[in-house]
Short mmCIF file of C-alpha atoms in Angstrom, two decimals:
data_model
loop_
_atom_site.label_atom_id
_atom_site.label_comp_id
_atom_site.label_asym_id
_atom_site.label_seq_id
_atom_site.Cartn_x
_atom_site.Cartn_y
_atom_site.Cartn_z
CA UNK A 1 222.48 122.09 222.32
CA UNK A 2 218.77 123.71 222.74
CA UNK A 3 218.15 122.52 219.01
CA UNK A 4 219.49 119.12 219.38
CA UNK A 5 217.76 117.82 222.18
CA UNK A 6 214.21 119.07 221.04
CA UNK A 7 215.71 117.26 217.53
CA UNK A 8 215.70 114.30 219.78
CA UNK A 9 212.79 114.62 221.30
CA UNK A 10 210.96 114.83 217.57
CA UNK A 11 212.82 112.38 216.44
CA UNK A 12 211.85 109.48 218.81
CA UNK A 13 209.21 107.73 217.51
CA UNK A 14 207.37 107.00 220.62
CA UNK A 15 207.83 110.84 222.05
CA UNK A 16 206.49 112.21 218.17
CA UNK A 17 203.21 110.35 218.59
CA UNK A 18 202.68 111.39 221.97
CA UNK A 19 202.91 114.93 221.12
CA UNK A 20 200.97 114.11 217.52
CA UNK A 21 198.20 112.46 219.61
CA UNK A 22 198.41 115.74 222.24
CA UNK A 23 198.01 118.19 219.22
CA UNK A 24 194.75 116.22 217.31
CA UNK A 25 192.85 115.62 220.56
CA UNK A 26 193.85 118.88 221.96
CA UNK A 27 192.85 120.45 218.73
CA UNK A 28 189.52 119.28 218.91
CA UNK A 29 188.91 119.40 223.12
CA UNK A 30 189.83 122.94 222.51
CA UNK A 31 186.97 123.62 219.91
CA UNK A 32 184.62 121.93 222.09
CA UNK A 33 185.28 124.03 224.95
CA UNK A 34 184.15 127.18 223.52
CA UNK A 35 181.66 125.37 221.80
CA UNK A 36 179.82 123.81 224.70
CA UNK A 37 179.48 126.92 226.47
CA UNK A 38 177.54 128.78 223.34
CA UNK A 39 175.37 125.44 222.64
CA UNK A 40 174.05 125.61 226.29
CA UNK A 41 173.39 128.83 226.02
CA UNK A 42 171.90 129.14 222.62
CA UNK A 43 169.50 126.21 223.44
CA UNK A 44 168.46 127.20 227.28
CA UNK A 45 169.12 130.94 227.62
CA UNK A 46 171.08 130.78 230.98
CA UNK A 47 174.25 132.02 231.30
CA UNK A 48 174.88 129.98 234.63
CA UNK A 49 174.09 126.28 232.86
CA UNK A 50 176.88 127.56 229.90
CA UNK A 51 179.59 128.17 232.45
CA UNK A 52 178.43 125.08 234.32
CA UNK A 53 179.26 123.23 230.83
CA UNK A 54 183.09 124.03 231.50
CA UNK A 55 182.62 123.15 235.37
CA UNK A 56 181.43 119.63 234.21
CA UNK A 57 184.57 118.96 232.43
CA UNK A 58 186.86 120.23 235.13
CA UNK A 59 184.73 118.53 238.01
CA UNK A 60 186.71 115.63 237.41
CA UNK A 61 190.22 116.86 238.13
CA UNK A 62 189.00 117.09 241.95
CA UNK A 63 188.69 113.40 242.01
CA UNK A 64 192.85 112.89 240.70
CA UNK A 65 193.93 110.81 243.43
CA UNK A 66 191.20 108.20 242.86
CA UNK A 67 191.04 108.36 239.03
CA UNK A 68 195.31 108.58 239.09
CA UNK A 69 194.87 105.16 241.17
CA UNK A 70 192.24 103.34 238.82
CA UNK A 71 195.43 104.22 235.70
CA UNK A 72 197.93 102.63 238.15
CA UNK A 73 195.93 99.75 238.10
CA UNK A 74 194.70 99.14 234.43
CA UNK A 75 197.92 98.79 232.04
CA UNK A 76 198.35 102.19 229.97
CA UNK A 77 198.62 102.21 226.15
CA UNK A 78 195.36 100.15 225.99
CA UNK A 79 193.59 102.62 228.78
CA UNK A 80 195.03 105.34 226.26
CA UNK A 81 193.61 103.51 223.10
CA UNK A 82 190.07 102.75 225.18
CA UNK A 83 189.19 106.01 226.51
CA UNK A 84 190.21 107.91 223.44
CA UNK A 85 187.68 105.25 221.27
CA UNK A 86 184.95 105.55 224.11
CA UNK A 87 185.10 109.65 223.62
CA UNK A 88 185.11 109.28 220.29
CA UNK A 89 181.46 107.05 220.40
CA UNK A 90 180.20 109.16 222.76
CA UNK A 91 180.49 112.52 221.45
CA UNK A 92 178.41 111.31 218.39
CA UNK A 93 175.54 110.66 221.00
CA UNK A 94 175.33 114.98 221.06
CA UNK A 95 173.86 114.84 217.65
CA UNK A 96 171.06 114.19 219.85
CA UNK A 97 171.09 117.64 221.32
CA UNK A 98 168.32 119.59 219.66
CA UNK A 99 166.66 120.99 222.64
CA UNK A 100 166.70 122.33 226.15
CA UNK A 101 165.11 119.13 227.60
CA UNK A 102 168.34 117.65 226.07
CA UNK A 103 170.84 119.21 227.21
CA UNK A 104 171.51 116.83 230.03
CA UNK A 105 173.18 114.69 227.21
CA UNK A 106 175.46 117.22 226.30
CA UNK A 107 176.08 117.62 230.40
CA UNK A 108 176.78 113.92 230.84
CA UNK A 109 179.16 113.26 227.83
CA UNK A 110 181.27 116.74 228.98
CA UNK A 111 180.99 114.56 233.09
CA UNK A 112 182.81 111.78 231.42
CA UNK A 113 185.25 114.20 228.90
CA UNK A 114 186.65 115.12 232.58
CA UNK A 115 187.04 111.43 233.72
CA UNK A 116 188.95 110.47 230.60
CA UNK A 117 190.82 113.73 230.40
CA UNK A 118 192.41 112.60 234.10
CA UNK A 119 192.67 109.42 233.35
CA UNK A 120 194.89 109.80 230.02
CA UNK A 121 197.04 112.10 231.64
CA UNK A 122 198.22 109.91 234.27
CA UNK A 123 198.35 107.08 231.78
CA UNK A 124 200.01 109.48 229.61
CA UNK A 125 202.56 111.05 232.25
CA UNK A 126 203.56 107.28 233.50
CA UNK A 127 204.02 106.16 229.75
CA UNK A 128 206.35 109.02 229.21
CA UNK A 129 208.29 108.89 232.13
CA UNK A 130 209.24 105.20 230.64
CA UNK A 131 209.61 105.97 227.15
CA UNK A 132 211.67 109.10 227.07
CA UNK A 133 215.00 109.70 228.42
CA UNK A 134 215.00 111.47 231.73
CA UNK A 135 217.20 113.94 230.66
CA UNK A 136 214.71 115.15 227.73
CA UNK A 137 211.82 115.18 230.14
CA UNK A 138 211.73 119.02 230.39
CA UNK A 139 212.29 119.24 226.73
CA UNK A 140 209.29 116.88 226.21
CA UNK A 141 206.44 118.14 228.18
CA UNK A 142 207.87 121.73 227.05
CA UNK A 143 206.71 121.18 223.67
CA UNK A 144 203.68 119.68 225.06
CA UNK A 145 202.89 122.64 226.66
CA UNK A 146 203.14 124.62 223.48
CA UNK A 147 201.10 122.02 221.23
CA UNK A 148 198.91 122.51 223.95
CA UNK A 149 198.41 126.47 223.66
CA UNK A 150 198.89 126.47 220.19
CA UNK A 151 195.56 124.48 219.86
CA UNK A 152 193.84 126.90 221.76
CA UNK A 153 195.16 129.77 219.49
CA UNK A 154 193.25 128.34 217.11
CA UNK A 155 190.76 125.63 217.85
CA UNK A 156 188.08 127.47 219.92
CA UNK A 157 188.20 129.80 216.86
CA UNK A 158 187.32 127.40 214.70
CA UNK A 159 185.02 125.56 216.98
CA UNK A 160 182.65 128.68 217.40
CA UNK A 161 182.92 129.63 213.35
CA UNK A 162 182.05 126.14 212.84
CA UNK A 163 178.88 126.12 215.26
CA UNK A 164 177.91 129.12 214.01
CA UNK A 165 177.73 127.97 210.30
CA UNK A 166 176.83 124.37 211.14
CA UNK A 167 175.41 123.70 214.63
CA UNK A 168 176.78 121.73 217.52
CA UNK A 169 176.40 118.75 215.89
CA UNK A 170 179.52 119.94 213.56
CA UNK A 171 181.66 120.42 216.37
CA UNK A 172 180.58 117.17 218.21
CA UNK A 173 181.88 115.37 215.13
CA UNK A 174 185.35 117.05 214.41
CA UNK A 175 186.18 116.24 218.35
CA UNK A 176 184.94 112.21 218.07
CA UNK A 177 187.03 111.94 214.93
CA UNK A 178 189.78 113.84 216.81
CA UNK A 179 189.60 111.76 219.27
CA UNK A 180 189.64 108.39 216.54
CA UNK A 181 192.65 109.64 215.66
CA UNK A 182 194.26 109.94 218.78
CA UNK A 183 193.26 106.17 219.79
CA UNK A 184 195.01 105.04 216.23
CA UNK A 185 198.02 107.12 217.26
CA UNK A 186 197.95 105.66 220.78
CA UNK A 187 197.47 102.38 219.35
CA UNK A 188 201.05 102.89 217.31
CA UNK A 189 203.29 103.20 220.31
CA UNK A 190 205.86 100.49 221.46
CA UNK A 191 206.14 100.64 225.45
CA UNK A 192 207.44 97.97 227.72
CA UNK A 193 204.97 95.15 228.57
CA UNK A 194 202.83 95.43 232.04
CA UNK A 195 204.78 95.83 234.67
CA UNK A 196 205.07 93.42 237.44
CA UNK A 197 202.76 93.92 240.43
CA UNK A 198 204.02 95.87 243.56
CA UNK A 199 202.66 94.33 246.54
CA UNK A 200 200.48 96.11 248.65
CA UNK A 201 199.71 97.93 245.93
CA UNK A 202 195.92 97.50 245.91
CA UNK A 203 196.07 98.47 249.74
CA UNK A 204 197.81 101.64 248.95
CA UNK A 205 194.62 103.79 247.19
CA UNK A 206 194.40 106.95 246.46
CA UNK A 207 196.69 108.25 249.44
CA UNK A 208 199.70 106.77 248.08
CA UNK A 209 200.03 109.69 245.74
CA UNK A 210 199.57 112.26 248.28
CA UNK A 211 202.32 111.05 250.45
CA UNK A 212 204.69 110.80 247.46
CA UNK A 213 204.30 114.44 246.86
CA UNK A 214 204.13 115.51 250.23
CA UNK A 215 207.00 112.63 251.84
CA UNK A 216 209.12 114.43 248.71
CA UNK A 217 211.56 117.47 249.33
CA UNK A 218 211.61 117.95 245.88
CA UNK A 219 207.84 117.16 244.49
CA UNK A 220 206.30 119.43 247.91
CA UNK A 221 207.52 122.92 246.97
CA UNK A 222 207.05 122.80 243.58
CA UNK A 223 203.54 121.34 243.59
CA UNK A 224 202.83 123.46 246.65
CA UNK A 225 204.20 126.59 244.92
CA UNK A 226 201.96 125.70 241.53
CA UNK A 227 198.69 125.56 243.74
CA UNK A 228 199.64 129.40 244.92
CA UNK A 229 200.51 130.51 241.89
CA UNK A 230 197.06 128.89 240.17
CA UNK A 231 195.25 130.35 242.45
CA UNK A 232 196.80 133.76 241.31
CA UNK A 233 196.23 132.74 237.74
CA UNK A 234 192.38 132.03 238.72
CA UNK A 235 192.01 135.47 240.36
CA UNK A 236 193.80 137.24 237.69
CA UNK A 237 191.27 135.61 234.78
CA UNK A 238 188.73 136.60 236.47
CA UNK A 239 189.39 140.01 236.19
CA UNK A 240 190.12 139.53 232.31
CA UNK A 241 186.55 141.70 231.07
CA UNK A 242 186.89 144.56 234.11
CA UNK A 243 190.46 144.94 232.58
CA UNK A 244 189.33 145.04 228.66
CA UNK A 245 186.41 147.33 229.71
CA UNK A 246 187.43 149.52 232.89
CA UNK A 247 190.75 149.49 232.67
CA UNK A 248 191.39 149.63 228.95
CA UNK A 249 188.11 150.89 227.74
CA UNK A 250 187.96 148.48 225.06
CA UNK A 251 185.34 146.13 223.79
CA UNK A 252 184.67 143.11 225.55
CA UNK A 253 186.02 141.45 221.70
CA UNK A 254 189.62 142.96 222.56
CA UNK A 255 189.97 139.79 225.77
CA UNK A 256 190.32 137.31 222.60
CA UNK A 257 193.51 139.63 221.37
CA UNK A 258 194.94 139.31 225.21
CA UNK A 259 194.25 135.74 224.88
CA UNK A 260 195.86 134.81 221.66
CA UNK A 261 198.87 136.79 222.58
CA UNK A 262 199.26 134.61 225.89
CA UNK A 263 198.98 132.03 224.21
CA UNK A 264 201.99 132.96 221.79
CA UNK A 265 203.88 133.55 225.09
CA UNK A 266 202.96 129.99 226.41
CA UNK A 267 204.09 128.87 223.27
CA UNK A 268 207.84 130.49 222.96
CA UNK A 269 208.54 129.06 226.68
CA UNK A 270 206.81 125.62 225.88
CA UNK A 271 210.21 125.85 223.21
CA UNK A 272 212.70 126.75 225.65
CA UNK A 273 211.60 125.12 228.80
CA UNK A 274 213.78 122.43 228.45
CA UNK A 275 217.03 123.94 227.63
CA UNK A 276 216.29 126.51 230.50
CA UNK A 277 215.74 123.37 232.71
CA UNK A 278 219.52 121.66 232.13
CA UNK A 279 221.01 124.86 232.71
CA UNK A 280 218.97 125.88 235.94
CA UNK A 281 217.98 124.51 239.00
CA UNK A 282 214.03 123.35 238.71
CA UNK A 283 213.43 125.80 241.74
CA UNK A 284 215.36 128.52 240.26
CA UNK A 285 213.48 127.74 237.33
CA UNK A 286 209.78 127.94 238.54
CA UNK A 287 210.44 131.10 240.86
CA UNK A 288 211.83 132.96 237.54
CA UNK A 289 208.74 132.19 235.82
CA UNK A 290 206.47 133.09 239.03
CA UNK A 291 208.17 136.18 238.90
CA UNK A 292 207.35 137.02 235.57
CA UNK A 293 203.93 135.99 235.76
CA UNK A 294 203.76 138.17 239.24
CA UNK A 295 205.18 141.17 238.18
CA UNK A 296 203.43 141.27 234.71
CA UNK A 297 199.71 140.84 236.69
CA UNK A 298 200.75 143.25 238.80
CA UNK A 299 201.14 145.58 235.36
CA UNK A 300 197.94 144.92 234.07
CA UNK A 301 196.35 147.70 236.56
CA UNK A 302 197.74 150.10 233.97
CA UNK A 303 195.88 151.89 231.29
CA UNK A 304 197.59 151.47 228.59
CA UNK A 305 197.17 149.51 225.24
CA UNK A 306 201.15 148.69 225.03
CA UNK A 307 201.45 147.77 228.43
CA UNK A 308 198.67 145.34 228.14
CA UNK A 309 199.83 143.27 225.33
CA UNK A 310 203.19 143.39 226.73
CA UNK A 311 202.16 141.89 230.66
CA UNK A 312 200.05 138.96 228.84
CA UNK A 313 202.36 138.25 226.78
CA UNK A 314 204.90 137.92 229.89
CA UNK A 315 202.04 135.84 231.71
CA UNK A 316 202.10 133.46 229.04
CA UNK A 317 205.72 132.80 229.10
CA UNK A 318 205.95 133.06 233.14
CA UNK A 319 202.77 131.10 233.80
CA UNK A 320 203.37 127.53 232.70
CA UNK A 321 207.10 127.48 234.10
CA UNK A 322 205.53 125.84 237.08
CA UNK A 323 203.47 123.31 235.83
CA UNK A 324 206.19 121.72 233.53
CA UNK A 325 208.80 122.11 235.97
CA UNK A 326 206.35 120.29 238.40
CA UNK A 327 205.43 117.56 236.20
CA UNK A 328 208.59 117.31 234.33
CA UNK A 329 209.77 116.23 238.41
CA UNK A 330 207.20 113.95 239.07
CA UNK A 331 207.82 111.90 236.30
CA UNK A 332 211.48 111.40 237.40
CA UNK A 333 210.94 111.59 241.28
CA UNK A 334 208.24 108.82 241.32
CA UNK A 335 208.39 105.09 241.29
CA UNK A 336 206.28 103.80 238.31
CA UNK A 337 204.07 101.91 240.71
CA UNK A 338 202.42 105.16 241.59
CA UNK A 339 203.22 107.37 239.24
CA UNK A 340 200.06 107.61 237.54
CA UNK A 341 198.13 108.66 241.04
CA UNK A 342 201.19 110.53 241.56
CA UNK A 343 201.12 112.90 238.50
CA UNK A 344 197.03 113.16 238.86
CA UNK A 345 197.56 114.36 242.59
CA UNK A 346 199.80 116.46 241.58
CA UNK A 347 197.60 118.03 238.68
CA UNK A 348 194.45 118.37 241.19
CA UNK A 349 196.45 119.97 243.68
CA UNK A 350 197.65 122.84 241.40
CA UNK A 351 194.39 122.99 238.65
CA UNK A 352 192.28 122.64 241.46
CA UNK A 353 192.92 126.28 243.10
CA UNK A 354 192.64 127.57 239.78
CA UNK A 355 188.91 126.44 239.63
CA UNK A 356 188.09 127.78 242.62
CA UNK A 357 190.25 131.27 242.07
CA UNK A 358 187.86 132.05 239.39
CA UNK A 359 184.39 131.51 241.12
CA UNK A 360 186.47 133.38 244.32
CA UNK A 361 187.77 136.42 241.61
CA UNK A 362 184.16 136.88 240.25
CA UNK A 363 183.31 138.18 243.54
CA UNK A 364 186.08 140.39 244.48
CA UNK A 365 185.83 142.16 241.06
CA UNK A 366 182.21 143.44 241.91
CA UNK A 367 183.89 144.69 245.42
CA UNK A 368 187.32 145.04 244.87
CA UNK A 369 188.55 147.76 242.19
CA UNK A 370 191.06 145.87 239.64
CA UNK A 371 193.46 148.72 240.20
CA UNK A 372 194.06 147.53 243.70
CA UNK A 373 193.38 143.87 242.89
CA UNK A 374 195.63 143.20 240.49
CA UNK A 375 198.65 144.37 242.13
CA UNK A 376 198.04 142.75 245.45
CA UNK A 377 197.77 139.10 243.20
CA UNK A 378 200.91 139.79 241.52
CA UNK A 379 202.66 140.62 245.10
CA UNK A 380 200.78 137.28 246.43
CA UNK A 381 202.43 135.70 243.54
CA UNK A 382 206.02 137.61 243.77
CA UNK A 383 206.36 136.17 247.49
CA UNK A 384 205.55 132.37 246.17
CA UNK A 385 208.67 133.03 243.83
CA UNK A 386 210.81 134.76 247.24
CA UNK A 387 209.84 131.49 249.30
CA UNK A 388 210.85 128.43 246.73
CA UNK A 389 214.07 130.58 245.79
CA UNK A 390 214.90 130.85 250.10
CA UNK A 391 213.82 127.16 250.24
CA UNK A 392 216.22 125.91 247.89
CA UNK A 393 219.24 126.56 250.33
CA UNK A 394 220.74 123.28 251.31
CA UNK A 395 218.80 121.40 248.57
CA UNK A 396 220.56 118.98 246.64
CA UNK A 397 220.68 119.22 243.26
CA UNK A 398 218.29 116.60 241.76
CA UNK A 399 219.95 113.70 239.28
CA UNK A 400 218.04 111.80 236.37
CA UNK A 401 215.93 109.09 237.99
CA UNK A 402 217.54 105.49 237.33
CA UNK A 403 215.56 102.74 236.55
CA UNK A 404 215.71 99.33 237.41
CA UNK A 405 217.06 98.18 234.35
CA UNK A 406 219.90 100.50 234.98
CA UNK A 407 220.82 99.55 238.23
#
């Protein structure tokens, strides 16, 4: 059954060039974000304006509910098409970037990376929610989640052997033309034609997709119980070096082996997310994976080599459980009116925590030992999983959402 419904899911035209368009623009976002950080820093020196490079691109995200609101109101596959072409011109601008008096550029493009990035994905969440069948939805953005991390096992990689051997410019390049492709791809799809306005939908803003997800018994735990859980997943990055060095005493070189194998982790459950969605309850579900991801934090206060590998290879398969259980529900809970604001409300409320987790974590670790700190995040995390399972008693279970056209 597993095999034939991600069979399905590749084999719908519509849902394959989604996921084609996710893994060529991913690929090359992914290079560039390892890639920014070393260009600001090669050119000015300062380790503060490199990691303010990443901040520029998630900056953005804390703006969802007003971005999500501008998708609602623009119609979808040709926002898709336009803001993947206007990338694309824009990132040829950084061949520009030769100097530290230029490096504003390079600032300004990654500003408006962020914008489009939020503005995509609500196009993008909306677009699917019509397209594929409600019943695939886990399946879908399960395999999204795993093109997703398997670009980053191998595109920032590439990105910083190709900087190194060619300059930023290089990199710059390979991420417009990824981004070319994606708008062709984009341009490909067959969706519905504009839907009709909703009145008072003008009048509704921003909020409108804050009081879906909060008015919603089903959207509010699981988006509220992905904002906890990110904020774990912030404090427990942070810690990522103090773990390879004074934990482990390893090289700080051993964090990209801990990466690559949570990625592979994120991967396998990007595979079985949706199966493991049809046969549990989404709540069940997510506090499973929270579990996972809490108990194998907690293990990373060990010493040992085996253990390591082991707990972020568990983080990687517990982590994203709440994030596509989240958003595979908000694209079947939500009227298409506001789903766009909807899903982007949804992502700031649970990415946004994560931001903030690691500027928060960087401090503790210089006061807090990671032997103590780690454990009490996992058991932060372990009680998230406790409360959604209590919660669920006297919940309903939650049916396919019906469209008009099937009513």
């Amino acid at each position: 059954m597993a095999g034939s419904a991600t069979g399905r899911v590749l084999r719908d035209r519509t849902a394959g060039l989604f996921l084609a368009a996710v893994v060529v623009s991913g690929f090359g976002s992914s290079a560039m974000s390892l890639a920014a950080g070393i260009w600001v820093k090669s050119l000015t020196g300062s380790d503060a304006l490199a990691a303010l490079a990443l901040f520029a691109v998630w900056l953005p995200v804390l703006f969802g509910p007003l971005l999500g609101a501008v998708a609602d109101r623009l119609p979808r596959k040709p926002l898709l098409v336009g803001a993947n072409v206007v990338m694309a011109l824009l990132l040829t601008t950084l061949t520009a970037v030769d100097s530290a008096g230029r490096v504003w550029i390079l600032f300004a493009v990654l500003l408006v990376y962020g914008v489009a990035y939020v503005l995509t994905d609500a196009a993008e969440s909306a677009l699917v929610a019509q397209a594929v069948d409600a019943r695939l939805l886990g399946d879908f953005n399960g395999l999204r989640m795993m093109a997703n991390e398997g670009m980053k096992l191998v595109a920032p990689l590439t990105g910083a052997a190709l900087y190194t051997r060619f300059g930023g410019d290089a990199v710059a390049l390979l991420d417009a033309a990824s981004f070319a492709l994606a708008a062709g791809l984009y341009g490909l799809l067959r969706v519905r034609g504009p839907r009709p306005p909703v009145a008072g939908d003008r009048k509704a803003g921003r909020s409108s997709g804050v009081r879906q997800v909060w008015g919603s018994p089903v959207l509010r735990p699981l988006v509220l119980a992905g904002s906890v859980t990110m904020l774990c997943a912030g404090l427990n990055g942070a810690t990522l070096y103090a773990v390879v060095d004074g934990v482990l005493g390893r090289s700080p070189a051993y964090a990209g082996v801990l990466s690559a194998v949570q990625g592979a982790g994120s991967v396998a459950i990007g595979l079985l997310a949706g199966p493991l969605l049809r046969r549990l309850p989404e709540r069940v579900f997510t506090a499973a994976g929270i579990a996972v991801f809490a108990v194998a934090v907690g293990l990373r206060a060990l010493p040992y080599d085996a253990v390591a590998l082991v707990s972020c290879g568990l983080i990687g398969v517990g982590l994203p459980c709440v994030l596509i259980a989240a958003m595979t529900a908000v694209q079947r809970e939500t009227p298409d009116a506001v789903l766009g604001r909807t899903a982007a409300t949804a992502g700031t409320l649970m990415m946004a925590p994560n931001a903030v987790a690691l500027a928060l974590g960087a401090g503790l670790v210089a006061l807090v030992d990671v032997r103590v700190l780690l454990p009490l995040v996992g058991a932060a995390a372990l009680l998230t999983a406790a409360w959604l399972v209590a919660g669920r008693r006297g919940e309903a279970p939650a049916g396919p959402r019906v469209s008009a056209a099937e009513t």
